[in-house]
Tab-separated table of C-alpha atoms in Angstrom:
chain	number	residue	atom	x	y	z
A	1	ASP	CA	-21.179	-16.203	-4.213
A	2	GLU	CA	-17.654	-16.625	-5.203
A	3	VAL	CA	-16.153	-15.053	-1.843
A	4	ASP	CA	-15.682	-18.700	-0.196
A	5	ARG	CA	-13.952	-20.101	-3.493
A	6	HIS	CA	-11.832	-17.077	-4.098
A	7	PRO	CA	-11.428	-14.894	-0.767
A	8	ASP	CA	-8.077	-13.530	-1.876
A	9	SER	CA	-9.545	-11.859	-5.093
A	10	ILE	CA	-10.943	-8.292	-5.643
A	11	GLY	CA	-13.658	-9.711	-8.063
A	12	ARG	CA	-14.747	-8.870	-11.270
A	13	PRO	CA	-15.871	-5.090	-12.971
A	14	ILE	CA	-19.418	-3.777	-11.799
A	15	PRO	CA	-21.815	-4.335	-14.965
A	16	GLY	CA	-21.278	-1.315	-17.265
A	17	ALA	CA	-17.630	-1.002	-16.140
A	18	THR	CA	-14.517	-1.865	-18.495
A	19	VAL	CA	-11.633	-2.463	-16.563
A	20	SER	CA	-7.998	-3.248	-18.087
A	21	VAL	CA	-4.875	-4.544	-16.456
A	22	LEU	CA	-1.812	-2.742	-18.239
A	23	ARG	CA	1.986	-3.153	-18.596
A	24	GLU	CA	4.064	-0.026	-18.141
A	25	ASP	CA	4.564	0.476	-21.822
A	26	GLY	CA	0.459	0.709	-22.052
A	27	THR	CA	-0.145	-2.868	-23.707
A	28	ALA	CA	-2.575	-5.549	-22.160
A	29	ALA	CA	-1.181	-7.526	-19.373
A	30	ARG	CA	-0.869	-11.451	-19.968
A	31	THR	CA	-3.135	-13.765	-17.492
A	32	ASP	CA	-1.482	-13.614	-14.386
A	33	GLU	CA	0.725	-10.536	-15.219
A	34	VAL	CA	1.037	-7.922	-12.758
A	35	GLY	CA	-0.067	-4.246	-14.543
A	36	GLU	CA	-1.748	-1.025	-13.362
A	37	LEU	CA	-5.600	-1.528	-13.563
A	38	ILE	CA	-7.705	1.026	-15.593
A	39	GLN	CA	-11.468	1.687	-15.514
A	40	CYS	CA	-13.526	2.807	-18.117
A	41	GLY	CA	-17.138	3.475	-18.368
A	42	PRO	CA	-19.743	5.754	-17.153
A	43	THR	CA	-18.668	5.515	-13.419
A	44	VAL	CA	-15.811	7.219	-13.935
A	45	ALA	CA	-15.453	10.440	-12.940
A	46	LEU	CA	-14.761	13.522	-14.935
A	47	GLY	CA	-11.429	14.561	-12.956
A	48	TYR	CA	-10.542	16.252	-9.682
A	49	TRP	CA	-12.086	19.381	-8.455
A	50	ARG	CA	-10.124	21.869	-9.634
A	51	ASP	CA	-6.852	19.915	-10.209
A	52	PRO	CA	-6.103	19.734	-13.749
A	53	ASP	CA	-2.567	18.716	-13.404
A	54	LEU	CA	-3.330	15.729	-10.978
A	55	THR	CA	-6.648	15.140	-13.850
A	56	ALA	CA	-4.321	15.276	-16.729
A	57	LEU	CA	-2.099	12.684	-14.469
A	58	VAL	CA	-4.952	9.942	-13.555
A	59	PHE	CA	-7.749	10.686	-16.332
A	60	ARG	CA	-6.510	9.452	-19.538
A	61	PRO	CA	-7.045	8.047	-22.979
A	62	ASN	CA	-7.341	4.171	-22.778
A	63	PRO	CA	-4.774	2.911	-25.275
A	64	LEU	CA	-6.663	-0.312	-25.810
A	65	ALA	CA	-10.171	1.228	-26.509
A	66	ASP	CA	-11.624	2.476	-30.125
A	67	ILE	CA	-10.477	5.919	-30.801
A	68	GLY	CA	-14.393	6.722	-32.048
A	69	ASP	CA	-15.604	5.961	-28.839
A	70	ALA	CA	-15.122	8.724	-26.407
A	71	ALA	CA	-16.617	7.066	-23.229
A	72	VAL	CA	-14.736	3.755	-23.647
A	73	CYS	CA	-11.517	5.842	-24.222
A	74	ARG	CA	-11.426	8.236	-21.145
A	75	ALA	CA	-9.901	5.495	-18.408
A	76	VAL	CA	-8.898	6.428	-14.921
A	77	TYR	CA	-5.453	5.062	-14.335
A	78	THR	CA	-5.983	3.640	-10.514
A	79	GLY	CA	-2.420	2.962	-9.494
A	80	ASP	CA	-3.236	-0.271	-7.843
A	81	LEU	CA	-1.476	-2.945	-9.345
A	82	VAL	CA	-3.551	-6.347	-9.911
A	83	ARG	CA	-3.400	-9.539	-11.686
A	84	ARG	CA	-6.016	-10.841	-13.617
A	85	ASP	CA	-6.473	-15.209	-13.552
A	86	ALA	CA	-7.830	-17.415	-16.692
A	87	ALA	CA	-11.309	-17.269	-14.846
A	88	GLY	CA	-11.606	-13.149	-15.202
A	89	LEU	CA	-10.903	-12.239	-11.284
A	90	LEU	CA	-8.661	-9.845	-10.470
A	91	TYR	CA	-6.284	-10.169	-7.672
A	92	PHE	CA	-4.771	-6.997	-5.579
A	93	VAL	CA	-0.924	-6.900	-5.488
A	94	GLY	CA	-0.291	-3.486	-4.427
A	95	ARG	CA	0.104	0.493	-5.234
A	96	ARG	CA	2.108	1.721	-8.087
A	97	ASP	CA	3.556	3.905	-5.792
A	98	ARG	CA	4.790	1.542	-3.279
A	99	ILE	CA	5.849	-1.166	-5.376
A	100	ILE	CA	9.342	-2.597	-4.703
A	101	LYS	CA	11.646	-3.168	-8.102
A	102	THR	CA	14.495	-5.926	-6.900
A	103	LEU	CA	16.568	-7.792	-8.779
A	104	GLY	CA	14.440	-6.973	-12.364
A	105	TYR	CA	11.120	-7.841	-10.571
A	106	ARG	CA	8.428	-6.282	-9.321
A	107	VAL	CA	7.063	-6.930	-5.591
A	108	GLY	CA	4.264	-5.811	-3.573
A	109	PRO	CA	5.190	-4.987	-0.204
A	110	ASP	CA	1.863	-6.304	0.693
A	111	GLU	CA	1.989	-9.817	-0.694
A	112	VAL	CA	5.246	-10.420	1.326
A	113	ALA	CA	3.719	-8.961	4.249
A	114	GLU	CA	0.826	-11.403	4.139
A	115	VAL	CA	3.199	-14.701	3.919
A	116	LEU	CA	5.307	-12.901	7.199
A	117	HIS	CA	1.606	-13.027	8.884
A	118	ALA	CA	0.706	-16.552	7.725
A	119	SER	CA	3.836	-17.993	9.521
A	120	GLY	CA	2.517	-17.399	12.895
A	121	GLN	CA	5.482	-15.787	14.255
A	122	VAL	CA	4.347	-12.211	13.637
A	123	SER	CA	1.567	-10.334	15.218
A	124	ASP	CA	2.474	-7.130	12.768
A	125	ALA	CA	4.711	-6.372	10.063
A	126	ALA	CA	5.656	-3.865	7.248
A	127	VAL	CA	7.611	-4.304	4.046
A	128	LEU	CA	9.430	-1.409	2.181
A	129	GLY	CA	12.120	-1.451	-0.707
A	130	VAL	CA	15.444	0.346	0.162
A	131	PRO	CA	17.543	1.617	-2.555
A	132	ASP	CA	20.668	-0.609	-3.564
A	133	ALA	CA	23.169	-0.437	-5.916
A	134	ASN	CA	23.189	-4.254	-7.164
A	135	TRP	CA	19.537	-5.332	-6.810
A	136	GLY	CA	17.701	-1.868	-7.530
A	137	GLN	CA	15.535	-2.118	-4.180
A	138	ARG	CA	16.252	-4.721	-1.380
A	139	ILE	CA	13.079	-5.928	0.851
A	140	VAL	CA	13.681	-4.980	4.308
A	141	ALA	CA	10.614	-6.323	6.652
A	142	TYR	CA	9.828	-4.316	10.053
A	143	VAL	CA	8.275	-7.055	12.502
A	144	VAL	CA	6.763	-7.313	15.624
A	145	LEU	CA	7.138	-11.008	16.858
A	146	ALA	CA	3.795	-12.826	18.184
A	147	PRO	CA	4.284	-14.367	21.657
A	148	GLY	CA	6.360	-17.594	21.110
A	149	GLY	CA	7.270	-16.404	17.517
A	150	THR	CA	11.511	-16.456	16.821
A	151	LEU	CA	13.006	-14.473	14.104
A	152	SER	CA	14.683	-17.762	12.943
A	153	ARG	CA	11.027	-19.870	12.436
A	154	LEU	CA	10.338	-16.595	10.402
A	155	ARG	CA	13.075	-16.877	8.229
A	156	GLN	CA	12.666	-20.370	7.587
A	157	TYR	CA	9.069	-19.842	6.706
A	158	ALA	CA	10.170	-17.037	4.572
A	159	ALA	CA	12.624	-18.929	2.672
A	160	THR	CA	10.230	-21.686	2.258
A	161	GLU	CA	6.934	-20.166	1.168
A	162	LEU	CA	8.637	-17.202	-0.786
A	163	PRO	CA	10.418	-17.005	-4.030
A	164	ARG	CA	14.166	-16.122	-3.515
A	165	TYR	CA	13.685	-12.609	-5.576
A	166	MET	CA	10.598	-11.771	-3.063
A	167	GLN	CA	12.333	-13.076	0.468
A	168	PRO	CA	13.410	-10.120	2.503
A	169	ALA	CA	17.504	-9.038	2.848
A	170	HIS	CA	16.831	-8.031	6.253
A	171	ILE	CA	14.070	-8.405	8.797
A	172	GLU	CA	14.278	-5.789	11.807
A	173	VAL	CA	12.405	-6.853	14.772
A	174	LEU	CA	10.862	-4.191	16.657
A	175	ASP	CA	8.400	-3.629	19.694
A	176	ALA	CA	5.656	-2.219	17.706
A	177	LEU	CA	5.592	-0.185	14.415
A	178	PRO	CA	5.051	3.315	13.873
A	179	ARG	CA	1.461	4.290	12.540
A	180	LEU	CA	-0.215	7.219	11.263
A	181	PRO	CA	-3.313	8.624	12.824
A	182	SER	CA	-5.447	6.464	10.098
A	183	GLY	CA	-4.003	3.684	12.033
A	184	LYS	CA	-1.914	2.572	8.568
A	185	HIS	CA	1.827	2.000	9.411
A	186	ASP	CA	4.352	5.364	9.122
A	187	VAL	CA	6.089	3.763	6.088
A	188	ALA	CA	8.034	6.976	5.803
A	189	ARG	CA	9.291	6.893	9.170
A	190	LEU	CA	9.893	3.365	8.996
A	191	ALA	CA	12.022	4.380	5.467
A	192	ALA	CA	14.053	6.960	7.407
A	193	THR	CA	15.183	4.391	9.968
A	194	ALA	CA	16.447	1.902	7.273
A	195	HIS	CA	20.414	1.215	6.664
């Protein structure tokens, strides 16, 4: 019943599940602060089949739980970066393994791509971080312009709608973006062409 009011939210935890948003140091993130989503409770799996190393990496103790409650203590570290608003709704920001660290900020590439799409200037967009000696990573956007779209209007829109630290340092216009057999963007192939 809240989908229409909060279409960009991924919602709240299901009954019986406990979720937390953790900073990198394992402490609870504040309201609207980005952190990793962890989940505890009876719906959490025991681990990965015949892969103890990956199980140990992903299924770990919940640093916020009471030590005596084993069911609450075991958590799955999802790798999803989210923020939780004051009403308790969760919002997906990106994947921990794809997050861009630039100028001291953590930026979800999908957040930037959504703004580029909202400009009406592109029909497709992929965003990634490229190593940079001064910035840590710089944001590079690969786009396919929409019919009638222009790079100058796209840059102007991004400058207006994104905070400075989230603005692409470079926008590369392509005829088409490479895709994997799954249909997802081939980020590795794009990264190999980055300069």
